[in-house]
Coordinates of C-alpha atoms in Angstrom, one line a residue:
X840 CA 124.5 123.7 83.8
X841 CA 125.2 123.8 87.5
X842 CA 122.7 122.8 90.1
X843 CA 121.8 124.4 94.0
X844 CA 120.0 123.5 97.0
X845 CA 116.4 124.4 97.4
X846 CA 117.8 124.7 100.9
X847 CA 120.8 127.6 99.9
X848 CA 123.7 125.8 101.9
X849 CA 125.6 124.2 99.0
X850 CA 128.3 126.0 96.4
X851 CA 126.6 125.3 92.8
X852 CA 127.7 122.0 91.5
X853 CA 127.6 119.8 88.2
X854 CA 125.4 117.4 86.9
X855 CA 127.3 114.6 87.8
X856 CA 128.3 116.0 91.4
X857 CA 124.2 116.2 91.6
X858 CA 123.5 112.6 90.8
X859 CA 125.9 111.1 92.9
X860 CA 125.0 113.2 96.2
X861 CA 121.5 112.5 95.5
X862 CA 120.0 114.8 99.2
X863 CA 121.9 117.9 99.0
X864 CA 124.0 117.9 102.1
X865 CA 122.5 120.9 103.3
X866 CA 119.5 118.8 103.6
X867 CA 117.3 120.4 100.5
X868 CA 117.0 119.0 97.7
X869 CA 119.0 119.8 94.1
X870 CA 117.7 122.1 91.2
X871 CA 119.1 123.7 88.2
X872 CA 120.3 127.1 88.6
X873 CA 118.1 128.2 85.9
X874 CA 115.3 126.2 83.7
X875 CA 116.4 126.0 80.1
X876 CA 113.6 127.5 77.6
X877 CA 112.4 125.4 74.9
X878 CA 111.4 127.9 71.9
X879 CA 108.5 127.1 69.8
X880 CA 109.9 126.1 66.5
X881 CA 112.3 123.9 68.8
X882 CA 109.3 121.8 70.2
X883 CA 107.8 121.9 66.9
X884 CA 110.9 120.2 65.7
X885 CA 110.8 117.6 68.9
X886 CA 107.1 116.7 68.3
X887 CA 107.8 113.4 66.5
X888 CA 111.1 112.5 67.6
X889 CA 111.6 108.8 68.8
X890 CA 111.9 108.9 72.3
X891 CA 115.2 107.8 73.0
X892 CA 115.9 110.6 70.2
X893 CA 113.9 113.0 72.3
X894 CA 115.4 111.8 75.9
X895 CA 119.1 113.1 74.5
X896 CA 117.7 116.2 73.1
X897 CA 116.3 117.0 76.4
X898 CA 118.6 115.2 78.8
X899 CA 121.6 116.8 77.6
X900 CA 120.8 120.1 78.4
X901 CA 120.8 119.7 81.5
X902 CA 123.7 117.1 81.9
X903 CA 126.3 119.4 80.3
X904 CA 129.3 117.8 81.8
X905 CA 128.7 114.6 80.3
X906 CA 130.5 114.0 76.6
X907 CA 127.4 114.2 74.7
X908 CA 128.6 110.3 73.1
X909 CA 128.9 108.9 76.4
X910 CA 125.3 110.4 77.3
X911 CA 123.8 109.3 74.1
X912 CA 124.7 105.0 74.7
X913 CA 123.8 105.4 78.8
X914 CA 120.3 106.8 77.0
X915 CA 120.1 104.1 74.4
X916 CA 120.9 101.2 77.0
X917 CA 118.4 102.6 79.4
X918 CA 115.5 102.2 77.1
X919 CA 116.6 99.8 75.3
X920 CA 115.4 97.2 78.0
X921 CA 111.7 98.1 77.3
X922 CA 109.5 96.0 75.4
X923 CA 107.6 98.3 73.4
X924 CA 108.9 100.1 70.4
X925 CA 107.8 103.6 71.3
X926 CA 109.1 103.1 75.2
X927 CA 105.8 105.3 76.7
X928 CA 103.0 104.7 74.1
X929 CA 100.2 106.6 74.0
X930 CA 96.7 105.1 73.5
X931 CA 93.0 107.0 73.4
X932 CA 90.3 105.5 74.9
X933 CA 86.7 106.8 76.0
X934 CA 87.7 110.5 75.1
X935 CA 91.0 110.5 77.2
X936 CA 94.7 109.6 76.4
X937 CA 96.5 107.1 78.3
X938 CA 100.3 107.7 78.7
X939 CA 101.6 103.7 79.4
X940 CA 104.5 104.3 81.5
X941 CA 104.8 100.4 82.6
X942 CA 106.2 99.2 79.5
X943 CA 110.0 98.7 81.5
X944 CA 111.4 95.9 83.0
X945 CA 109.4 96.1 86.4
X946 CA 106.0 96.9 84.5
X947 CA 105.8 100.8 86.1
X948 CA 106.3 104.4 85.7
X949 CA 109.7 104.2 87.8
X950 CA 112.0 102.3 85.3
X951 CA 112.1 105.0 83.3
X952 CA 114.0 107.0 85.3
X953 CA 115.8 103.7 87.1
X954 CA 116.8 102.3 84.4
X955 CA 118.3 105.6 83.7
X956 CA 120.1 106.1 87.1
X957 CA 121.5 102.8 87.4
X958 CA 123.3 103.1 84.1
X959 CA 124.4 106.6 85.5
X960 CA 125.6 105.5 88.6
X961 CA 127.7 102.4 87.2
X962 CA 129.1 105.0 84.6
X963 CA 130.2 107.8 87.2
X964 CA 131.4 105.3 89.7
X965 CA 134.0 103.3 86.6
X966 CA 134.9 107.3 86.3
X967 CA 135.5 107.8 89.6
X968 CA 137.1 104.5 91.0
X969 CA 134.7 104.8 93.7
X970 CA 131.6 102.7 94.8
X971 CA 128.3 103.1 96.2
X972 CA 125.8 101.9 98.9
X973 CA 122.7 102.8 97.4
X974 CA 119.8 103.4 100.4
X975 CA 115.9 104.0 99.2
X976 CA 112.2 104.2 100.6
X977 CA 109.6 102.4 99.2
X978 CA 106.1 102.2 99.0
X979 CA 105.8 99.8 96.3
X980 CA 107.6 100.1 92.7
X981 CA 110.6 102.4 93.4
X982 CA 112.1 99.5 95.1
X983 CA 111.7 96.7 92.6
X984 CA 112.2 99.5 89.8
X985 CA 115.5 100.2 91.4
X986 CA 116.8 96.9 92.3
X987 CA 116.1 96.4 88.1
X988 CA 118.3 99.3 87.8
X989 CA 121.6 98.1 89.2
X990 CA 121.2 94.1 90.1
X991 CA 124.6 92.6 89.4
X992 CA 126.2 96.0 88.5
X993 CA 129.8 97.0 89.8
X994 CA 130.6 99.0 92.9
X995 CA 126.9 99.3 93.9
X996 CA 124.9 97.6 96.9
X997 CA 121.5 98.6 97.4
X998 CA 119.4 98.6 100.2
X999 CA 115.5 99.4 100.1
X1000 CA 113.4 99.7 102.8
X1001 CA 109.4 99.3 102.3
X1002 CA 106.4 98.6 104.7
X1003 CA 106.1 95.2 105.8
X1004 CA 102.9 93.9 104.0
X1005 CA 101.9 97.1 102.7
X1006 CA 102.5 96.9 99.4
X1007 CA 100.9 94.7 97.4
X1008 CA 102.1 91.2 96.9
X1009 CA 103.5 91.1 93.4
X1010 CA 105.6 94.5 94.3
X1011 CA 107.0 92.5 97.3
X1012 CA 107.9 89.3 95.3
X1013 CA 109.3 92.0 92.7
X1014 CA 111.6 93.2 95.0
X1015 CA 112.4 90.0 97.3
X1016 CA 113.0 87.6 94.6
X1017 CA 116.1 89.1 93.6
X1018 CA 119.1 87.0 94.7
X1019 CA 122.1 89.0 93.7
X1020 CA 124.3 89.5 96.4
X1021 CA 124.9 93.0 95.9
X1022 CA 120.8 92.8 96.9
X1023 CA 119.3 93.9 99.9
X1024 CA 115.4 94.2 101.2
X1025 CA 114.3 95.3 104.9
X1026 CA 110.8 95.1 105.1
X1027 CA 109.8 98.0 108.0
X1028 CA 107.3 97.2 110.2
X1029 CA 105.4 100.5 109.9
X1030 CA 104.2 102.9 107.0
X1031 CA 106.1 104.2 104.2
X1032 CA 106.6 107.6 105.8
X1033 CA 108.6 105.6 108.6
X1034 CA 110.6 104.0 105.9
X1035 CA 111.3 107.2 103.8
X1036 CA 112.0 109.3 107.5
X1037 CA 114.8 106.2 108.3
X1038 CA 116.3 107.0 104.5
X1039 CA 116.6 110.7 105.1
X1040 CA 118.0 110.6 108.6
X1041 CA 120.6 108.8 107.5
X1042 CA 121.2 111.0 104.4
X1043 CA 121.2 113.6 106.9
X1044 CA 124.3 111.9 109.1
X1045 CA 126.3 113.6 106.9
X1046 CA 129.6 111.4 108.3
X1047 CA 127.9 108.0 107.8
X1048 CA 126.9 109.1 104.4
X1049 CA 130.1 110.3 103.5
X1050 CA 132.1 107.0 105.1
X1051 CA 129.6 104.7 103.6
X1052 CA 129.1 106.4 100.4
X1053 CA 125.4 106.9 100.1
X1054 CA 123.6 106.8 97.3
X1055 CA 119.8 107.9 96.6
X1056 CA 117.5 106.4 94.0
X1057 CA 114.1 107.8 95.5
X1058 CA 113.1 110.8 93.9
X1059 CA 115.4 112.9 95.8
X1060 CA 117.5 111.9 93.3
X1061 CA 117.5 115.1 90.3
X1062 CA 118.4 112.6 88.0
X1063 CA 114.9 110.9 88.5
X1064 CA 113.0 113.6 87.9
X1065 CA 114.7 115.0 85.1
X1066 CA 114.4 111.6 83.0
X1067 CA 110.6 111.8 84.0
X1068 CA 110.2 115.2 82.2
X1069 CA 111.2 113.6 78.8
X1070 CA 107.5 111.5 78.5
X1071 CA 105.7 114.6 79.3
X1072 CA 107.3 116.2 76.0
X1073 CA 106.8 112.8 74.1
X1074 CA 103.4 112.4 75.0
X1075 CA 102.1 115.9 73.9
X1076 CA 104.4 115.4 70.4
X1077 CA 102.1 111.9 70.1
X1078 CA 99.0 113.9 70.2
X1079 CA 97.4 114.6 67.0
X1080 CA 97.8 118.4 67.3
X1081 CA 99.9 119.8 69.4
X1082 CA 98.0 122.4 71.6
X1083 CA 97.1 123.2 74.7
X1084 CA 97.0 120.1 77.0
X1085 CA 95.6 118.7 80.8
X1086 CA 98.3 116.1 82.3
X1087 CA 96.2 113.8 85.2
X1088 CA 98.8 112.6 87.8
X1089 CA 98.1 110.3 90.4
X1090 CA 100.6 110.8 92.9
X1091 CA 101.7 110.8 96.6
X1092 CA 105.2 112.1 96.4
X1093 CA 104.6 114.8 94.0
X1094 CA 108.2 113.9 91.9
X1095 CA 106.0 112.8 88.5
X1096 CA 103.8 115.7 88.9
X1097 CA 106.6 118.0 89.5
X1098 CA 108.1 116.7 86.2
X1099 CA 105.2 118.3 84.7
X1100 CA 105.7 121.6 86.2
X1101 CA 109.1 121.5 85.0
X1102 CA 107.9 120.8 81.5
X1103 CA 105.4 123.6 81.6
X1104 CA 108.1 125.9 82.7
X1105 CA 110.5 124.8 79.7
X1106 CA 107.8 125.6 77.1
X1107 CA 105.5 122.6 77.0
X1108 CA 102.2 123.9 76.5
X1109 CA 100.6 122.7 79.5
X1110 CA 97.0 124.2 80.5
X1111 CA 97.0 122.5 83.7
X1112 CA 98.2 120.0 86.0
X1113 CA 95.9 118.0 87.6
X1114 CA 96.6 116.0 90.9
X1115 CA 94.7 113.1 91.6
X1116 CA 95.5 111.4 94.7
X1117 CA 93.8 108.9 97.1
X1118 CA 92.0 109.3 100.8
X1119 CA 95.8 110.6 101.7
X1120 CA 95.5 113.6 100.1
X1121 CA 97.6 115.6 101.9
X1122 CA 98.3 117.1 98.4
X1123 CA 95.1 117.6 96.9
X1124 CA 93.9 119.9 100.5
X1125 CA 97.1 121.8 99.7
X1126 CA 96.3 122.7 96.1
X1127 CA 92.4 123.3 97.3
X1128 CA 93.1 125.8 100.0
X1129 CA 96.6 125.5 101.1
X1130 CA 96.5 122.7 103.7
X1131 CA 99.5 120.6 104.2
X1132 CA 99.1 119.4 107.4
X1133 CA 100.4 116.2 108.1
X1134 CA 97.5 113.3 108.9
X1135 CA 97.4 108.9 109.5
X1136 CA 98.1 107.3 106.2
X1137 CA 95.4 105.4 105.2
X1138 CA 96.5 102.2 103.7
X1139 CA 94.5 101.8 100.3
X1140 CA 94.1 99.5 96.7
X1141 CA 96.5 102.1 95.4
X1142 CA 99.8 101.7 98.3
X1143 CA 102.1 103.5 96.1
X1144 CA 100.2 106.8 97.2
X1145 CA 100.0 105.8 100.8
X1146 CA 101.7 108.5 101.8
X1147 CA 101.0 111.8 103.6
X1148 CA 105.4 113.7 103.4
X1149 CA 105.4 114.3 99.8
X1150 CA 109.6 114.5 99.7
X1151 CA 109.1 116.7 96.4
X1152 CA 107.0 119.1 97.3
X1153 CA 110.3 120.8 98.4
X1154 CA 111.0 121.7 95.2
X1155 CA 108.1 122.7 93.9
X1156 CA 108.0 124.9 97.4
X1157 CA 111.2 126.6 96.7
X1158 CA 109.4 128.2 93.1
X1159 CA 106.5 129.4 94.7
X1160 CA 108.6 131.3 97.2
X1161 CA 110.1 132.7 94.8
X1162 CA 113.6 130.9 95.1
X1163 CA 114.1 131.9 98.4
X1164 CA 116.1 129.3 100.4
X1165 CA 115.6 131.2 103.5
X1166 CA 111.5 130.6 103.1
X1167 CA 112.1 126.9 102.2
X1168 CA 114.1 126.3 105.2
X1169 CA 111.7 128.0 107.3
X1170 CA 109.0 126.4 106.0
X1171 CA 110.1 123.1 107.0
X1172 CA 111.2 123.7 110.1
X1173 CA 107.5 125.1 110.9
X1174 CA 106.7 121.8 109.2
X1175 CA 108.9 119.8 112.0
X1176 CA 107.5 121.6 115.0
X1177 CA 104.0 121.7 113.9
X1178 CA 103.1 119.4 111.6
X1179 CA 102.0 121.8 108.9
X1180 CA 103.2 124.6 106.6
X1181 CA 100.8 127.8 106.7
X1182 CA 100.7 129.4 103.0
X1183 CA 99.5 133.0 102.5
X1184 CA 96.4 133.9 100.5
X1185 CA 99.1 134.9 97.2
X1186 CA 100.1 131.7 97.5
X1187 CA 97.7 129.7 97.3
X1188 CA 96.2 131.1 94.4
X1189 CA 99.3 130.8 93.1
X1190 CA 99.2 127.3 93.5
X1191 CA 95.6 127.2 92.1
X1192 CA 96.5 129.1 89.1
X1193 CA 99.0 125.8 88.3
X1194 CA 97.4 122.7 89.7
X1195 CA 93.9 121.2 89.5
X1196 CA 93.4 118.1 92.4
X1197 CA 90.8 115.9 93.5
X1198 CA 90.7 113.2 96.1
X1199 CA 89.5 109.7 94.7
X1200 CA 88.4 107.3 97.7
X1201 CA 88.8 103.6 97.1
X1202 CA 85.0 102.9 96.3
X1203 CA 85.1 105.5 93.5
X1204 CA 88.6 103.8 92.0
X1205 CA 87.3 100.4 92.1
X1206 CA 84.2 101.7 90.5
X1207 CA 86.2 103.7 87.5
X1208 CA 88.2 100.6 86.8
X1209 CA 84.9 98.3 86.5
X1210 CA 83.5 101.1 84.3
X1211 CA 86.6 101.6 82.1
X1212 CA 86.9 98.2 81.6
X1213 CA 83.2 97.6 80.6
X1214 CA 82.7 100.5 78.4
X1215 CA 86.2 100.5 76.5
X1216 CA 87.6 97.2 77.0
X1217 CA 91.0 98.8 78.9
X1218 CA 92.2 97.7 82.3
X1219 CA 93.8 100.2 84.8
X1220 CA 95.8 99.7 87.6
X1221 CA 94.4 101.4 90.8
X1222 CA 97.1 104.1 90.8
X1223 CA 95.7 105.1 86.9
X1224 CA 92.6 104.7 87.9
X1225 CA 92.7 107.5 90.2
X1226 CA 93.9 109.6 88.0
X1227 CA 91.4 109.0 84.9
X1228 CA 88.5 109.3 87.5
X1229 CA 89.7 113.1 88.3
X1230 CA 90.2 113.4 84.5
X1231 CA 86.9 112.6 84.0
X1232 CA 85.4 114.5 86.5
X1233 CA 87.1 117.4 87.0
X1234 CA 87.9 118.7 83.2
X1235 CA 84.9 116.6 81.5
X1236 CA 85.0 117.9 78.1
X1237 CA 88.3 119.4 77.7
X1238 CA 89.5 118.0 74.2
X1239 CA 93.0 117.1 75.2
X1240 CA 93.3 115.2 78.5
X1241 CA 96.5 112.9 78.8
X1242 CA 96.2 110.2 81.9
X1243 CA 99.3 109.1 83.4
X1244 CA 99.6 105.3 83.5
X1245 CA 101.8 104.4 86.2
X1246 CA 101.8 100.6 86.4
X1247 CA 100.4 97.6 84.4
X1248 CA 97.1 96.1 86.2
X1249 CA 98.6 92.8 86.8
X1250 CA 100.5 94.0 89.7
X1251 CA 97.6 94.8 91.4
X1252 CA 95.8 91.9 90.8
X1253 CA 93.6 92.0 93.9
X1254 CA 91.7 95.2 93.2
X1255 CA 91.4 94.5 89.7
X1256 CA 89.5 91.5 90.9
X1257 CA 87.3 93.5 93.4
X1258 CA 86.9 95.4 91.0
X1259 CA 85.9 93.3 88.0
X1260 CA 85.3 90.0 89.8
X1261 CA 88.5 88.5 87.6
X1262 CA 92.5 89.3 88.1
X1263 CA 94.2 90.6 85.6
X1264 CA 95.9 88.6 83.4
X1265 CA 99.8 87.9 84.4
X1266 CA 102.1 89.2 82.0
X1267 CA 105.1 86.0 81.9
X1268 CA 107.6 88.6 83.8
X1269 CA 105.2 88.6 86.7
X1270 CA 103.6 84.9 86.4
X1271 CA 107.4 83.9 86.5
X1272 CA 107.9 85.3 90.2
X1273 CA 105.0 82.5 92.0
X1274 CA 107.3 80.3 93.7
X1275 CA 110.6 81.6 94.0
X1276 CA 112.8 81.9 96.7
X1277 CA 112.7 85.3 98.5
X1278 CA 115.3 87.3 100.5
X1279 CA 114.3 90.0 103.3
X1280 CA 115.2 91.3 106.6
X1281 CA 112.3 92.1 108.7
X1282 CA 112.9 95.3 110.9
X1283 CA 111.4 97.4 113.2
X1284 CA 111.0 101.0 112.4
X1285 CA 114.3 102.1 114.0
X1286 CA 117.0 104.3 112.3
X1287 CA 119.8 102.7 114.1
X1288 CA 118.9 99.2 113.4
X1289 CA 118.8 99.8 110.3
X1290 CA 122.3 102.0 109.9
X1291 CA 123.6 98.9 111.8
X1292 CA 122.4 96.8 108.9
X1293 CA 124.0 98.8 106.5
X1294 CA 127.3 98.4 108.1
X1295 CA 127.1 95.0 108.4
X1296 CA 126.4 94.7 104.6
X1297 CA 128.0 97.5 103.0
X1298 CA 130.8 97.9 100.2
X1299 CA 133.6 99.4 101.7

């Protein structure tokens, strides 16, 4: 399998060329040359394989340079630091399924593919001789889920940036309570969209990244969403028959949604894809009538979808112009002068014929997770909440609806409480963080402090 830039600037490379230059230096972001095609009896076959089982099956079709033994253990470490048994359980409740994605080390969706990379990383860097200065955006658990990922591992430094005091303060502690030295936290003063633009200039200073070795763990990253498209898979075989199915995904960035897509275009049966975001829904007026324009962000109970640059829509983009490179790099050049991308009428419905959305303001997720918790017993975490709330009332009725569960409650303690007039219980991972000591640079929202920071800090 070799791998291109949605962008069109890059020779085709290898899995493990992909991973390690996370942002394609042409600035686009890395695909597969061509989606492999899962045949029916195949993904009858796959319907009740354990996950980790499942994860190789799928993985390794895409990771074709990797000895399929070596592949099998980075797999079977990865997940082997959850705590359930079935790694993303699935649980029904009040006519929808629930797809628990937080049952990792940092309690959300993002250690599944984390762990996953970290292990990847240390692997190709032993291979290499080489190390790393890992650099990431956050807007709440991609940090903490990443710093899980490679804490105390060889060769690697990491370096996340999220907004200072917008996340919420469990994610923070998450992140800053981590001592190891090969460590790093910069809380930007400014949204996450200033913290993910300083991340990609820098990927995009094509000399510092090569001298400093760059790495990428946001969802730039291929390797991320790839080990996302596994649960998608797992989750329909789970379902007591295996038909035709409705995914709800909150999401700002559009990289666990776009997992889905890929899914659906392997073979997965999928009927839709509905996108649930919050009042920054720069996403869900695109999939209505083609509106990306760029807007505030809006800081909301659910800050891991505070965002208004969804970095994945890229790829998604480059599909529905038909794989043309020349139309993606336009686009987002219109994109940088105007502030918006302008879709034709084809393309809309296009999209349309894909993706269901809805926006869910903060009055209406505080209200589902009260009403959830009431009438079923469940708690969700603000993020799920949106997206069982568009479940609900956008395909009401439809007999297979799987909700994506992207963190556990707890870390959101203070709109569960608003919500339900109690926090949510602490899980001992998360009670343990109240009083430690914390580590974290404070910085303005300026690329070249930051790129002075990394310098000062870096592996060389």
């Amino acid at each position: 399998m070799k791998y291109i830039s949605t962008r069109g600037n890059i020779a085709p490379i290898g899995f493990k060329e992909a991973v390690m230059m996370g942002l394609a230096t042409d600035g686009g972001l890395i695909l597969p040359e061509s989606i492999p095609q899962i045949a029916p009896e195949t993904l009858a076959a796959w319907a009740r394989l354990p996950y980790r089982e499942l994860a190789f099956n799928i993985i390794s079709l895409f990771a074709t340079d990797i000895p399929s033994a070596d592949l099998k253990a980075l797999i079977d470490r990865s997940y082997g630091s959850f705590e359930h048994q079935e790694t993303t359980p699935l649980v029904k409740k009040d006519g929808v399924y629930i797809l628990e994605l937080f049952h990792g080390p940092t309690l959300a969706f993002k250690d599944v593919a984390l762990q996953l990379l970290g292990n990847l990383f240390e692997y190709l860097l032993k291979e290499r001789g080489e190390k790393m200065n890992i650099l990431g955006a956050t807007s709440g658990d991609t940090g903490s889920a990443a710093i899980a990922g490679v804490r105390g591992k060889e060769n690697i430094n990491i370096f996340i940036l999220h907004p200072h005091l917008k996340t919420s303060p469990i994610q923070a502690l998450q992140m800053t309570s981590v001592l190891d030295a090969n460590v790093h936290n910069v809380a930007i003063e400014g949204t996450f969209d200033d913290c993910q633009n300083i991340v990609k200039t820098l990927f995009n200073d094509l000399e510092f990244k090569k001298e400093y070795a760059l790495g990428a763990v946001n969802s730039i990253n291929w390797a991320r969403v790839l080990a996302q498209v596994v649960y998608y898979f797992y989750a329909w075989g789970r379902l007591p028959e295996q038909g035709k199915v409705v995914f709800s995904v909150p999401t700002g960035n559009f990289g666990d949604i776009f997992a889905g897509y890929l899914a659906k275009r392997m073979g997965l049966p999928i009927e839709k894809l509905l996108l649930a975001t919050n009042e920054n829904n720069i996403l869900s007026r695109f999939v209505q009538n083609g509106d990306y324009s760029l807007g505030q962000v809006v800081q909301t109970v659910s800050p891991s979808m505070d965002i208004q640059l969804a970095s994945n829509l890229e790829r998604y983009l480059y599909y529905l112009f038909n794989e043309s490179p020349e139309r993606v790099r336009s686009a987002f050049a219109e994109l940088q002068q105007t502030g918006k991308i302008v879709f034709t009428a084809e393309e809309v419905q296009r999209v349309q014929s894909e993706f269901l959305s809805c926006t869910v303001n903060e009055e209406m997720t505080l209200e589902t997770i009260a009403s959830f918790n009431r009438e079923t017993g469940y708690l969700l975490d603000p993020h799920t909440a949106v997206g069982v709330r568009g479940a609900l009332e956008c395909v009401k009725g439809h007999p297979t609806v799987v909700c994506l569960a992207t963190a556990h409650p707890a870390k959101f303690g203070e709109a569960v409480e608003r919500a339900i007039g109690a926090p949510a219980p602490l899980p001992p991972q998360l009670a343990a963080l109240q009083g430690k000591e914390t580590r974290c640079e404070i910085m303005a929202a300026d690329k070249d402090k930051v790129k002075q920071f990394v310098i000062s800090k870096a592996k060389a």
